Coordinates of C-alpha atoms (C1' of nucleotides) in Angstrom, one line a residue:
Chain I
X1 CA 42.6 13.6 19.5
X2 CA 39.7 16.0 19.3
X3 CA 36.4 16.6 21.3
X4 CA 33.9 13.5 20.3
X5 CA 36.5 11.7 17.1
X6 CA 35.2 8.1 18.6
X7 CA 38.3 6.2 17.7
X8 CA 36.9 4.0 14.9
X9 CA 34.8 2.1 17.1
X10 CA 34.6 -1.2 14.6
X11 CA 30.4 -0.6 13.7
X12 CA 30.0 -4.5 12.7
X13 CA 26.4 -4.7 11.9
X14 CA 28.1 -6.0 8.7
X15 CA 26.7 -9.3 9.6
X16 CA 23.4 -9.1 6.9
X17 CA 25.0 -9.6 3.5
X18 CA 21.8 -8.7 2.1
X19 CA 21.0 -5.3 3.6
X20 CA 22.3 -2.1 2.2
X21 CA 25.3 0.1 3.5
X22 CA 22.2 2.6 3.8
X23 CA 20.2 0.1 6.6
X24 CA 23.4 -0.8 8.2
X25 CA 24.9 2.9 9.2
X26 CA 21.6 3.7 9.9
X27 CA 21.1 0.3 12.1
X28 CA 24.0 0.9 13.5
X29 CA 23.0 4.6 14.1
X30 CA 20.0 3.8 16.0
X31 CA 21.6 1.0 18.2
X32 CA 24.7 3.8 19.3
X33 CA 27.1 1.3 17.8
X34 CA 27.9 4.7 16.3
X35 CA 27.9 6.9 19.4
X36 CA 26.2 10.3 19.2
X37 CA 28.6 12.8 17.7
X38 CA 30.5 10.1 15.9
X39 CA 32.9 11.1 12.9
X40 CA 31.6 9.3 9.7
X41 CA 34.5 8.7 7.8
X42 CA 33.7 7.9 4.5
X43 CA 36.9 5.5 4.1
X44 CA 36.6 4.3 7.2
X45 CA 33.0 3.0 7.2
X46 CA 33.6 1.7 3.5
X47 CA 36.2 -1.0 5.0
X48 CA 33.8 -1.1 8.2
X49 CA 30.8 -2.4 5.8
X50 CA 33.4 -4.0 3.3
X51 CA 31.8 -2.0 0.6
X52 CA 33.1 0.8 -1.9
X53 CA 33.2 4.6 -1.4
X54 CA 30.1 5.3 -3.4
X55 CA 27.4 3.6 -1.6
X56 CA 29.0 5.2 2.2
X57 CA 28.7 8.7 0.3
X58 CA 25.2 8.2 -0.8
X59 CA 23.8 6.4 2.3
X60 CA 25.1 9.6 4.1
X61 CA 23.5 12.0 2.1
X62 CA 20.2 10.0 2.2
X63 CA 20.7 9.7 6.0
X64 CA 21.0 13.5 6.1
X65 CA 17.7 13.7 4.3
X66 CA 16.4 12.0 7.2
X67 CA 17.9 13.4 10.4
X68 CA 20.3 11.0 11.3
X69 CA 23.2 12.6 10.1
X70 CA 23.9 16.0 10.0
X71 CA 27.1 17.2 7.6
X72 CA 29.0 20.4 7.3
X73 CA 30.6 21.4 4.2
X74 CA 34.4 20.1 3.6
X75 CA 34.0 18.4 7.0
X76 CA 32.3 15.3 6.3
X77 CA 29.3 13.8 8.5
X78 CA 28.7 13.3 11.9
X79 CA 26.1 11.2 13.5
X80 CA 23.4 13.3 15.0
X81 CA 22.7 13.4 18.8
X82 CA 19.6 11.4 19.6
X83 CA 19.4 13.7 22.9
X84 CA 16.4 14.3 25.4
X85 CA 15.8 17.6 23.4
X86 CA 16.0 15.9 19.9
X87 CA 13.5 13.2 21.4
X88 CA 11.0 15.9 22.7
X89 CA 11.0 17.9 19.4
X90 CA 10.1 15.0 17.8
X91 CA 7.3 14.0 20.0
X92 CA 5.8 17.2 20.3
X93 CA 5.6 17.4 16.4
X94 CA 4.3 13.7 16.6
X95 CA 1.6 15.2 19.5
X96 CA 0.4 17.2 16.7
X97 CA 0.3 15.0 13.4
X98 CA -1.1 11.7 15.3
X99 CA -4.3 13.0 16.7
X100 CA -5.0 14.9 13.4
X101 CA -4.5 11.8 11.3
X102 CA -6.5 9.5 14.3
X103 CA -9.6 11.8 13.6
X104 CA -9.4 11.4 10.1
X105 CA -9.7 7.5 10.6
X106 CA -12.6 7.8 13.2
X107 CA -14.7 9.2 10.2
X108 CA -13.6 6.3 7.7
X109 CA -13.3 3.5 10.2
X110 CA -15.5 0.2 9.4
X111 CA -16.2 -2.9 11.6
X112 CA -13.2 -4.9 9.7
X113 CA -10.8 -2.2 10.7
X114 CA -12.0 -2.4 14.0
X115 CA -11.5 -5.6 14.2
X116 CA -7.7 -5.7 12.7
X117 CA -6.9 -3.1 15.8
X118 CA -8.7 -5.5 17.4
X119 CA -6.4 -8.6 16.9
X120 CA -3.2 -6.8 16.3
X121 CA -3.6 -5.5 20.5
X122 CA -4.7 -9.2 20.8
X123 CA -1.1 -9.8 19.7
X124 CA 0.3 -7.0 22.0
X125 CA -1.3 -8.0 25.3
X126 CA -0.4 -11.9 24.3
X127 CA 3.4 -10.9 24.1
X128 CA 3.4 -9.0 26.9
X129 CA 6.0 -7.4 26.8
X130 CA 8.7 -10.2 26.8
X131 CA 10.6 -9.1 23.7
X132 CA 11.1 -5.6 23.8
X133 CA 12.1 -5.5 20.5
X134 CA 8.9 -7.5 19.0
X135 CA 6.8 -5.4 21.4
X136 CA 8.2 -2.4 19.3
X137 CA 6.7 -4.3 15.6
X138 CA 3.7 -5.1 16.6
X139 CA 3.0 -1.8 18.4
X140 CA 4.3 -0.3 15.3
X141 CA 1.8 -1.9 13.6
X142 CA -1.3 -1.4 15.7
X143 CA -1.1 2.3 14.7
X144 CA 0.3 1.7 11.4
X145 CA -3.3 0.5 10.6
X146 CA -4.8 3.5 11.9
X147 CA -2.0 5.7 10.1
X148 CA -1.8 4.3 6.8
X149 CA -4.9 4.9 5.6
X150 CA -4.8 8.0 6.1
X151 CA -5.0 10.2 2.5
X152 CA -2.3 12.6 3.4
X153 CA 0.4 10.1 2.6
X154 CA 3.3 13.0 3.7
X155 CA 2.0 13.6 7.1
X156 CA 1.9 9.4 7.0
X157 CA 5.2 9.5 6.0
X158 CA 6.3 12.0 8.6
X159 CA 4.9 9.6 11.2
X160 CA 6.6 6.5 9.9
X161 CA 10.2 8.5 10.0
X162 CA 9.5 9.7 13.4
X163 CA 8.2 6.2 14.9
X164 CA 10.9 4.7 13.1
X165 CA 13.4 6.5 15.2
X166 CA 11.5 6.5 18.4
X167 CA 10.9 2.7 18.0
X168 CA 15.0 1.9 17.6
X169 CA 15.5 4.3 21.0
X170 CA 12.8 2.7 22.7
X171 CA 14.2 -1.0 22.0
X172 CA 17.7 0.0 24.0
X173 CA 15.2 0.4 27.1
X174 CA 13.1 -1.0 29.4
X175 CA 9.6 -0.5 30.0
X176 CA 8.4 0.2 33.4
X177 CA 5.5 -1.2 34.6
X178 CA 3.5 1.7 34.6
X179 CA 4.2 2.7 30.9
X180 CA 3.0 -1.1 29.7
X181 CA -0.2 -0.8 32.0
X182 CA -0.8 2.4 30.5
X183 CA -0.4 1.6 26.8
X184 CA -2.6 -1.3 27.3
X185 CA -5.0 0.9 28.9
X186 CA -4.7 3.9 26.4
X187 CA -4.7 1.5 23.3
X188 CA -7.8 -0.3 24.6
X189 CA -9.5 3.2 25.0
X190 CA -8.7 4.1 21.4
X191 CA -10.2 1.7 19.8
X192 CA -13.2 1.9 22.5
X193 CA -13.3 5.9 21.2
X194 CA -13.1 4.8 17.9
X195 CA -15.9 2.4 17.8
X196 CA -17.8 5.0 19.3
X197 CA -17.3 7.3 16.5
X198 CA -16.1 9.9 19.2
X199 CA -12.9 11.8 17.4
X200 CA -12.5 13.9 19.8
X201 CA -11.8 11.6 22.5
X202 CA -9.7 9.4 20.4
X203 CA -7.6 12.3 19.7
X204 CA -7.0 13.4 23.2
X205 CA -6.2 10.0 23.8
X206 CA -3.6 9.2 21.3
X207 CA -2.0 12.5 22.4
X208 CA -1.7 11.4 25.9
X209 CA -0.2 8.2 23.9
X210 CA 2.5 10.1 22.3
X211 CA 3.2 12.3 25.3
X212 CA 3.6 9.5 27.6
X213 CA 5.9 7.5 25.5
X214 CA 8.1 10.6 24.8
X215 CA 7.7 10.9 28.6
X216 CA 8.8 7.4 29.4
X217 CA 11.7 7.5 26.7
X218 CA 13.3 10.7 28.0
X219 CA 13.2 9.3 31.5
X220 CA 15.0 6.1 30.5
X221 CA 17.6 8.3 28.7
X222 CA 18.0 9.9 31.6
X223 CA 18.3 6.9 33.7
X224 CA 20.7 5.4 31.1
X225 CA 22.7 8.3 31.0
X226 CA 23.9 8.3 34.7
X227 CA 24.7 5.0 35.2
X228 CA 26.5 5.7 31.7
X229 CA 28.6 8.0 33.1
X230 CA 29.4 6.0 36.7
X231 CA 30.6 3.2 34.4
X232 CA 33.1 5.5 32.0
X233 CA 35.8 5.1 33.6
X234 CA 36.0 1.2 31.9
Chain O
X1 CA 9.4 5.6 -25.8
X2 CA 8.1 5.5 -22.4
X3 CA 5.0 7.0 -20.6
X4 CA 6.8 10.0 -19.2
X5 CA 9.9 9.6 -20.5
X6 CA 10.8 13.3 -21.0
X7 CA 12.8 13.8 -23.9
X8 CA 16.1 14.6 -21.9
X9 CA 14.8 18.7 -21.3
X10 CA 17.9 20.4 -21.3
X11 CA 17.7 21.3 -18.2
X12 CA 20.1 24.3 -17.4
X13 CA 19.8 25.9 -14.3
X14 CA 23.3 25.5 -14.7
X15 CA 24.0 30.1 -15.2
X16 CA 25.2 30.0 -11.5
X17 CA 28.4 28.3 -11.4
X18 CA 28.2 28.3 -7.4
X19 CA 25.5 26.4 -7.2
X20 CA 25.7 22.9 -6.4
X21 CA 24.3 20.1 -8.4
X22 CA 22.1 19.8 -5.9
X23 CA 20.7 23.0 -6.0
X24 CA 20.3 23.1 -9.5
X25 CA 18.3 19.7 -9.8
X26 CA 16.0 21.4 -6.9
X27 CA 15.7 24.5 -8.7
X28 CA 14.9 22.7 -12.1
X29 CA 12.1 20.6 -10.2
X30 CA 10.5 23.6 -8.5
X31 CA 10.8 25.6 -11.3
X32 CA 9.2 23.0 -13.3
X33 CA 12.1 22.9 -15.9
X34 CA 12.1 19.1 -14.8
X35 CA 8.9 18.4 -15.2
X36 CA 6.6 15.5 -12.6
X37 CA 7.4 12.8 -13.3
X38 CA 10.6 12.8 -15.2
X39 CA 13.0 10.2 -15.3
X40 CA 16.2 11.7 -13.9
X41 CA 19.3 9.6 -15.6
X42 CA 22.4 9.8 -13.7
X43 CA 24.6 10.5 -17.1
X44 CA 22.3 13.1 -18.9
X45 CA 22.4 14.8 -15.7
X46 CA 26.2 14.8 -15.1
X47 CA 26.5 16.4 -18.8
X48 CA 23.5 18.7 -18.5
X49 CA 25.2 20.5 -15.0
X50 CA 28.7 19.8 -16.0
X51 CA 29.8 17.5 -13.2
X52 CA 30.3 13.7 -12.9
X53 CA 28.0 11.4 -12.2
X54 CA 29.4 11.0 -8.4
X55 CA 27.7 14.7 -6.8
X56 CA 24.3 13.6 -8.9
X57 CA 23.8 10.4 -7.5
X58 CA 24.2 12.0 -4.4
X59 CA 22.1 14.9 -5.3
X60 CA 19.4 12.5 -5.7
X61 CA 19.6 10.8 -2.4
X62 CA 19.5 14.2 -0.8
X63 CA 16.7 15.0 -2.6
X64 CA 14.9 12.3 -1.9
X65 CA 15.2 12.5 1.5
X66 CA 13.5 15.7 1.6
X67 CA 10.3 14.7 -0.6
X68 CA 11.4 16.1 -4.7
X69 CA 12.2 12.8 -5.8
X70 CA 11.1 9.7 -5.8
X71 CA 13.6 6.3 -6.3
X72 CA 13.0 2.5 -7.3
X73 CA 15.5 0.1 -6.9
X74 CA 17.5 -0.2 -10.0
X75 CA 15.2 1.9 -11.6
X76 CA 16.1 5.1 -10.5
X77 CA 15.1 8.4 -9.8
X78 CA 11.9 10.3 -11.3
X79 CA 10.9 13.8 -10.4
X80 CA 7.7 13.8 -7.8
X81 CA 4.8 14.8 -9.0
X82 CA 3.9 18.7 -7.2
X83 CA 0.1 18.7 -7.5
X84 CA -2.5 19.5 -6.1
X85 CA -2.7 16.7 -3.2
X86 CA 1.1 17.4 -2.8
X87 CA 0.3 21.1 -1.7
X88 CA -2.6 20.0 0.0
X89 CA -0.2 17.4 2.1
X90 CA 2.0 20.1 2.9
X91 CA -0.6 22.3 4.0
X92 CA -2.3 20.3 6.2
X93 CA 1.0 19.5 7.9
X94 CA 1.3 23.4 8.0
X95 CA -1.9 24.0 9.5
X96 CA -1.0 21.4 12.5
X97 CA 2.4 23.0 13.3
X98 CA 2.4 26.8 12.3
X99 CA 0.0 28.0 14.5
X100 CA 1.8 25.6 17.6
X101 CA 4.9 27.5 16.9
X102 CA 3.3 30.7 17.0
X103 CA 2.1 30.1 20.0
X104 CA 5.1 29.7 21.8
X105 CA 6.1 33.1 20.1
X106 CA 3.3 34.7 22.1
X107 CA 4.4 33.6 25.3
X108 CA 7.6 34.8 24.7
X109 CA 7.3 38.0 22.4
X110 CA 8.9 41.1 23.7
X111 CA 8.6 44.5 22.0
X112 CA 11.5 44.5 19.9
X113 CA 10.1 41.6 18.3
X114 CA 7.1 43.1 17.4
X115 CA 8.8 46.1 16.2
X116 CA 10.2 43.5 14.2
X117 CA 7.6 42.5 13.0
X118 CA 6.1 45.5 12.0
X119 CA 9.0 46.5 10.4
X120 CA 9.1 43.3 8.0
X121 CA 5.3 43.8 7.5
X122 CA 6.0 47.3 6.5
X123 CA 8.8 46.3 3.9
X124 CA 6.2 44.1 2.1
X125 CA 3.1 46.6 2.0
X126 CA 5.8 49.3 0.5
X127 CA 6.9 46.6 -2.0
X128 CA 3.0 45.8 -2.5
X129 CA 3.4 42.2 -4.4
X130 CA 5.4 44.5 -7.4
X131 CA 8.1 41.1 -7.5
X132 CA 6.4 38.0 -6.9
X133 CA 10.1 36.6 -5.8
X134 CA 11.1 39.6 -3.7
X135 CA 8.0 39.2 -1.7
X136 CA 8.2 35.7 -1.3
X137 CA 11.7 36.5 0.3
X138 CA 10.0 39.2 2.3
X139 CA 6.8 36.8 3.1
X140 CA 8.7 34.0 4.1
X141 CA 11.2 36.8 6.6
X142 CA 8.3 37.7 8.4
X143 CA 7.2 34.1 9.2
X144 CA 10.9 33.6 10.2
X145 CA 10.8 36.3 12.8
X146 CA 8.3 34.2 14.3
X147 CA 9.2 30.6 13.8
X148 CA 13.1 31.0 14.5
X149 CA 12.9 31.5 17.8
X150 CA 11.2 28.4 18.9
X151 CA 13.2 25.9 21.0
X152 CA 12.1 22.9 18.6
X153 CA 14.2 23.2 15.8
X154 CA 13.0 20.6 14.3
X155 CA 9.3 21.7 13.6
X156 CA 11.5 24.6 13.0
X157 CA 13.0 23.1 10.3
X158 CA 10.1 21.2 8.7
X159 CA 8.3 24.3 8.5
X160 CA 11.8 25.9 6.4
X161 CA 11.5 22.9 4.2
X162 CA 7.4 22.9 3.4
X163 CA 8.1 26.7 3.1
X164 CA 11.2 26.6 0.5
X165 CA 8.6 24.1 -1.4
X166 CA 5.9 26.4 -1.1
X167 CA 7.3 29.4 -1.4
X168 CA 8.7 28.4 -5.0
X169 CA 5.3 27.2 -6.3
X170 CA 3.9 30.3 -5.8
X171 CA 6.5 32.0 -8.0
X172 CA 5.1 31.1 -10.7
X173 CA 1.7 31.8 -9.9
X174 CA 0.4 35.0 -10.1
X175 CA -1.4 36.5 -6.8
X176 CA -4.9 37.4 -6.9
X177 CA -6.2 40.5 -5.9
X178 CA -8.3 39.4 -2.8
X179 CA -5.6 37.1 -2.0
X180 CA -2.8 39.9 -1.4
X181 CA -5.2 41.8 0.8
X182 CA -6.1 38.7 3.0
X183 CA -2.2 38.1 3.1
X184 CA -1.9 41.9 4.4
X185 CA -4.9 41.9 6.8
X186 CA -4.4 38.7 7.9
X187 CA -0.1 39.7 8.7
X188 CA -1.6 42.9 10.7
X189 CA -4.1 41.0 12.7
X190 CA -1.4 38.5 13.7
X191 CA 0.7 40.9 14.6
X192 CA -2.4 42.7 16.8
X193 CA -3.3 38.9 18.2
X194 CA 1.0 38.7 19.5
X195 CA 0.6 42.3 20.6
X196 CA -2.3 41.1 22.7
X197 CA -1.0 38.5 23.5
X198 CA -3.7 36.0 22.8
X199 CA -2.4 33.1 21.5
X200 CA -5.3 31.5 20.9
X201 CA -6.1 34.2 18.1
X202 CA -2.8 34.4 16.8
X203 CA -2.9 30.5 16.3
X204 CA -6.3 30.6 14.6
X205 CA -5.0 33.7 12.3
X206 CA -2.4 31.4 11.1
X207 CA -4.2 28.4 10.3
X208 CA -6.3 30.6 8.4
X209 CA -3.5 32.3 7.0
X210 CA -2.0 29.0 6.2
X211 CA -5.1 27.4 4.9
X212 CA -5.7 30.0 2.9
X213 CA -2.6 30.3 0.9
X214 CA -3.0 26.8 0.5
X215 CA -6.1 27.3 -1.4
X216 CA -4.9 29.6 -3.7
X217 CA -1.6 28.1 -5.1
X218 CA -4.5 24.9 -5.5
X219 CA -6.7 27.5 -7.3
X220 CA -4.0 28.4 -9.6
X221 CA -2.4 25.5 -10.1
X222 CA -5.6 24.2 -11.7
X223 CA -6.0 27.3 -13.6
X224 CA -2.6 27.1 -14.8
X225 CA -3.2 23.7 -16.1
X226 CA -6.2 23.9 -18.1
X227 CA -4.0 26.8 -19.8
X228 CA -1.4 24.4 -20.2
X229 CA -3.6 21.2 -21.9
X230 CA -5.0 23.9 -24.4
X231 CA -2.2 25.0 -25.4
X232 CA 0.2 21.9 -25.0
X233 CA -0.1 21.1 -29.0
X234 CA 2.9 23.6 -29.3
Chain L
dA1 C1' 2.7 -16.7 -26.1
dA2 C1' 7.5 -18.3 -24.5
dC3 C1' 12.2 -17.8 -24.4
dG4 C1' 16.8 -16.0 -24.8
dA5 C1' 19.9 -12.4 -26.6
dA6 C1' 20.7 -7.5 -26.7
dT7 C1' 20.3 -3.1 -24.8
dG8 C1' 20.1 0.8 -21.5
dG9 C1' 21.0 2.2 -17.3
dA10 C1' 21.6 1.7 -12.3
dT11 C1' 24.7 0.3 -9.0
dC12 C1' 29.3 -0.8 -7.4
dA13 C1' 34.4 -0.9 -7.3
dT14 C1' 38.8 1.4 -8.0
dA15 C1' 42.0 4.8 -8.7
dC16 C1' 43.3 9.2 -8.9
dA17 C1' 43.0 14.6 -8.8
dT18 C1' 41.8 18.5 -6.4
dT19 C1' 40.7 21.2 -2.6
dA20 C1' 39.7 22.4 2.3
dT21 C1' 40.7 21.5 7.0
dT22 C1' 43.5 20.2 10.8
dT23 C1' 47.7 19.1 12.7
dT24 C1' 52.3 19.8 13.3
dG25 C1' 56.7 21.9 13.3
dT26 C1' 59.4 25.9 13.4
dA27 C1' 60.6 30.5 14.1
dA28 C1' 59.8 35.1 15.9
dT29 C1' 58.0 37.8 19.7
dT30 C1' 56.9 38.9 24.3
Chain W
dA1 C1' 59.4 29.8 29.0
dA2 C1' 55.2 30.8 27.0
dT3 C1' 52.7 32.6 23.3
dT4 C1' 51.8 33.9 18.7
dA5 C1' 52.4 33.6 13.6
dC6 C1' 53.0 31.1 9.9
dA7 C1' 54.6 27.4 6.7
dA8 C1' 54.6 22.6 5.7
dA9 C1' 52.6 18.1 6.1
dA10 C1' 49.0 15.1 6.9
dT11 C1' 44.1 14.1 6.8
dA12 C1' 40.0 13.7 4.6
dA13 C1' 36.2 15.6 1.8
dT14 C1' 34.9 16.3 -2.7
dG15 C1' 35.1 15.6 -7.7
dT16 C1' 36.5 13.0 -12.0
dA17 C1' 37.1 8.9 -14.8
dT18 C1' 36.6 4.3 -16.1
dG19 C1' 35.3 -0.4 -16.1
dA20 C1' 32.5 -4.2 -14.1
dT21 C1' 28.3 -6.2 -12.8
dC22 C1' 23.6 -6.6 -12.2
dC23 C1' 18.7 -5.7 -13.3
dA24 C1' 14.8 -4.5 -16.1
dT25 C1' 13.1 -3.8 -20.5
dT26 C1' 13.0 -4.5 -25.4
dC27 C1' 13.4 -7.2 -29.4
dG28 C1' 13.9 -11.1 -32.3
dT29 C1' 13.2 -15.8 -32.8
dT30 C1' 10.9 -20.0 -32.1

DNA sequence: AACGAATGGATCATACATTATTTTGTAATT
DNA sequence: AATTACAAAATAATGTATGATCCATTCGTT
């Protein structure tokens, strides 16, 4: 058997009827029920999914539009390594886009979107942290209401793929203490630097945001990755 | 008939029988030989390229993935629309990572890269704008230089794509006279800022440069369409 | 206007053909 | 015995063809 061919490690996110071949690979992408590195067989994840040929060949190809996937010609696809490095390119590009669209919404911002940012880190601090995974959504969503109205819908775009990602990574770890105190503390400061009208402030801070959660991330690969490889022998 | 319902264009891009269906449908969008907006029907464009329907379905997820077309759920696929705000996107995004990546050229520049550099630079003032398409290839080289060496391949990459998109809009734009010599001066005093190694100026030269360019594919795109409504009775 | 049939076309399911890659087996060479 | 060279077989990607099904729009009827 070669280098990485995982040995058709039954994906079984199959349990949605209703979502698409597309969501599940890609579901199953995110949560490393397809390991890094993975062959994609195109038979083999058509019986895996209990669908047709077709739809595996066309959820790859969009999945390669996004990054998840990467393919050589003749060769098929292999699922992409979400590595420390892949996780730092993207928050770096992320350090760029988010303060630039954050200033744009300082200038447009009224009392009622105030107020939404308002209630939605209402939400966060009630939650608390106890389901990672909701934690994830409604943090989402608090910048998704800064983001979204934002006129550049590409650069909008480009954050929702890349949060997208980061949010799925995030969910397979904890967060330390430290990291929830400070997003608590950074989120309440943006909306303080907001209300304020000041955009350069609320830039600086969202960019401390992003570099701290890139931060924290790459630490809890790290963390993951050696107790990964203490237990590999099982 | 429909709104936009292009009267199945005959598209042919099909000369080069290397190309993939998916290069050709790219080509034919950028080119404008599928024009914004345009339904794209699986069949008419398995018998326009001479394939089956199989590598244009999956053209069209690639496709998609990367931002040239746009899909509804059983609805299918339509050309975007390239216009103005869809440069202007693209150029914002530019003007956030470009000059980033240019920096960490600076810090890492040695002399053979310069006299790379100036060696590219001098290819396109000897070819002075002659072929729009050769000096986009030669343009696009000497950005290369710069932007291939930096560890985040995929800001790297984002910049390929936006520049592919780019670079093929302006093909079919003529350049203005001030324009080239702003593109020269502004390559030479780049080159001077990396020299210097001020990063700081070399970053500001290239959001210029980047804005710029922006501007006047914007410029011509609007003068190309009031050519095109007057004469659009033919 | 409301409703149901007819249509166009996307999407999915199969089956098969073709081609490139990888593996495997065998023979020749060192 | 180990290594290299190469042919044959297996594997899997890629392309073709065809029919079924589902969805959205159009059209005719009420």
């Amino acid at each position: 058997m070669s280098e990485t061919d995982v040995p058709v490690a039954l994906p079984e996110s199959a349990n949605d009827p209703q979502a698409s071949v597309y969501e599940m690979i890609r579901e199953d992408i995110i949560s490393a029920r397809l390991q890094p590195n993975a062959r994609l067989k195109v038979a083999d994840l058509a019986t895996a999914y209990g669908t047709s040929t077709n739809p595996v060949r066309e959820a790859l190809q969009q999945l390669r539009g996004e990054g998840f996937v990467v393919m050589e010609p003749n060769r098929g696809a292999r699922v992409v390594a979400i590595d420390e490095d892949f996780v730092r390119d993207i928050i770096e590009i992320e350090m760029l886009i988010e303060p630039a669209l954050t200033r744009w919404f300082v200038t447009i911002a009224a009392d009622t979107d105030i107020a939404d940012l308002e209630a939605s880190q209402a939400e966060i601090e009630a939650l608390n942290f106890a389901d990672p995974r909701q934690h994830g959504e409604l943090d989402t969503r608090f910048h998704q209401l800064i983001y979204d109205r934002h006129y550049n819908r590409h650069a909008a775009e480009l954050w929702w793929k890349h949060r997208e990602i980061l949010r799925a990574i995030s969910r397979r770890f904890p967060t330390s203490l430290s990291r929830r105190q400070a997003v608590l503390r950074e989120h309440r400061e943006l909306i303080e630097a907001i209300r304020a009208q000041d955009a350069d402030r609320a830039a600086s801070v969202v960019a401390r945001h992003v570099e701290g959660s890139g931060r924290h991330i790459i630490e809890q690969m790290g963390v993951a990755k050696r107790n990964g490889a203490r237990r590999s022998g099982g």
